[in-house]
Amino acid sequence: MSRWRELPAELHPDVRQLIVRLRKLKDRGELSTRQLAAKTGYSVRSWHRYLNGGSLPPREAVEAVARIGADDPTRLLVLHEIAAERWAEGRLLTVDALEGPPVTSAHAPTGQQPYGRYARALVTAGGVALVLSVSAALLLATQLADARSELADNRARTVAAAPATVSETMVPVIYTCRPEKHDGRWYAGLSRTTEAILAYTYVGPEVAEAQCLLRRAGISPGDIDGVFGPKTQRAVQRIQTRDGLVVDGVIGPHTWQALREASPK
């Protein structure tokens, strides 16, 4: 169970309810923030903000968590819609009315026009419009900064998962499977990981290890080439379905356990 940071006291109860629910789903799936990022497509930095009340998660992120946690997405999306309304209300700034009574014709000083209250109303309206414009500009700037941050995180993750260079002359790698059983678990001689997160488009020996274990379990992933392509993804979904796991086509700790302990069927 994660030790969660205290949520900001100024959060609206409806926003707090959504975040607490997302935290429970993450804990129930025994997912680290890194694993949650890999399964949903949103960066680790973004999930830190979402789960600690720094920013409101988008609808797609909430829906992805519901899918991963096998929760009712309809109920969770209703909570998100209510929380989004409260979040927007909390971003609005209010301006107090200018102090002092309006100047009317009955008590206006000598030589003063009896239109003071109209001028005061115009000044108030202009001030409110200015504050709302500044608030909207600040909100837009924050959203743009968040978007740039997520884009940079996703780009870095993609680069780290892909080969350094890709060209038409690149020679495909074919790995050799050497399955052996140690302490009740199967290993193919390419990687001993049980924690690495592997998803569509990932490449490397860890992918080849998973492909060897899928083939040993009686599910063909295609060539043992270390490329997490469509055939490998479908094979992962099949073993997840067979073993009663969350069917997301992503290899995490639970799927690794199924691969390491699987018997051909």
Steps between C-alpha positions, in 0.01 A plus 500: 500500500639839401564766763318791342582865550231710671277666240484883495245629751349740246388220265124477454353178652382385154854534361641329809254208453621442142869504598444264795319259267788508249749438781302194615493356146879548470554327836263218411696432180828512697639738239789738540464847346742392225288195420184712501663740254597214267150352504312830447734697272518797742838591647624422852522874570138547393377219725687651795300821444169319444525280810621778731243764403736714292285481187183326386555184292343504152198283425708254294743441790211429741343260251834318458534454878145360516590249228824397669334469841199309360272768645170635365612779260155663494500574874859620494436730202197651678728578796749656255231717337386634839862554610577687176215744569624561855858540375390764249305686769808503723708663223268799466598817685245729658529873548332690785285795403657844540428649842294812555143602410419608143474871431140592411338823391342543844833548683755566228751774584458835323617482138529115499318298233230262647653206310750379760327167554515422127871582484556285809311210340710531184822500703383192695404314182832589338691378805314170505559451127873573544536252788313228310718561192818470707363185668419342164847586367669346806287186471587466131870547573485230771325257267755565224787440743341172613451391139863578413616308807294192410619514139863516611453208742326285238765583239780408741329171585455416131863578419620288792287206383599516131832428324741788484473512119258340258583462132408288200831313533442392860542120524215328695613324819382144557542377859544138610277368776664278763220426748608371841311471826648636824319508836166435333539774238588486132778706342596515131859618550444855371385688812415415860276801559168469679427872523577661161201671337474406132241642260427536131803626292755409773812311383786309660597171667229538767238489221672195350494332845125557520454369144690180588284447810182562301605239244589253780150557646347398168414849372683617188637859511639479145877519448727518804641832383478713816244733338172555686274510195133411431552121517680524832234733638221258401694211658537697826125574502427128451706388800353785710150378408595139570640581846226745604722810494417853384499474121697807390773350281769643730752275678541594866579307821176296495541398136868417558392271783251328269770456234762372743263245659284407198462146373422426135127468437 
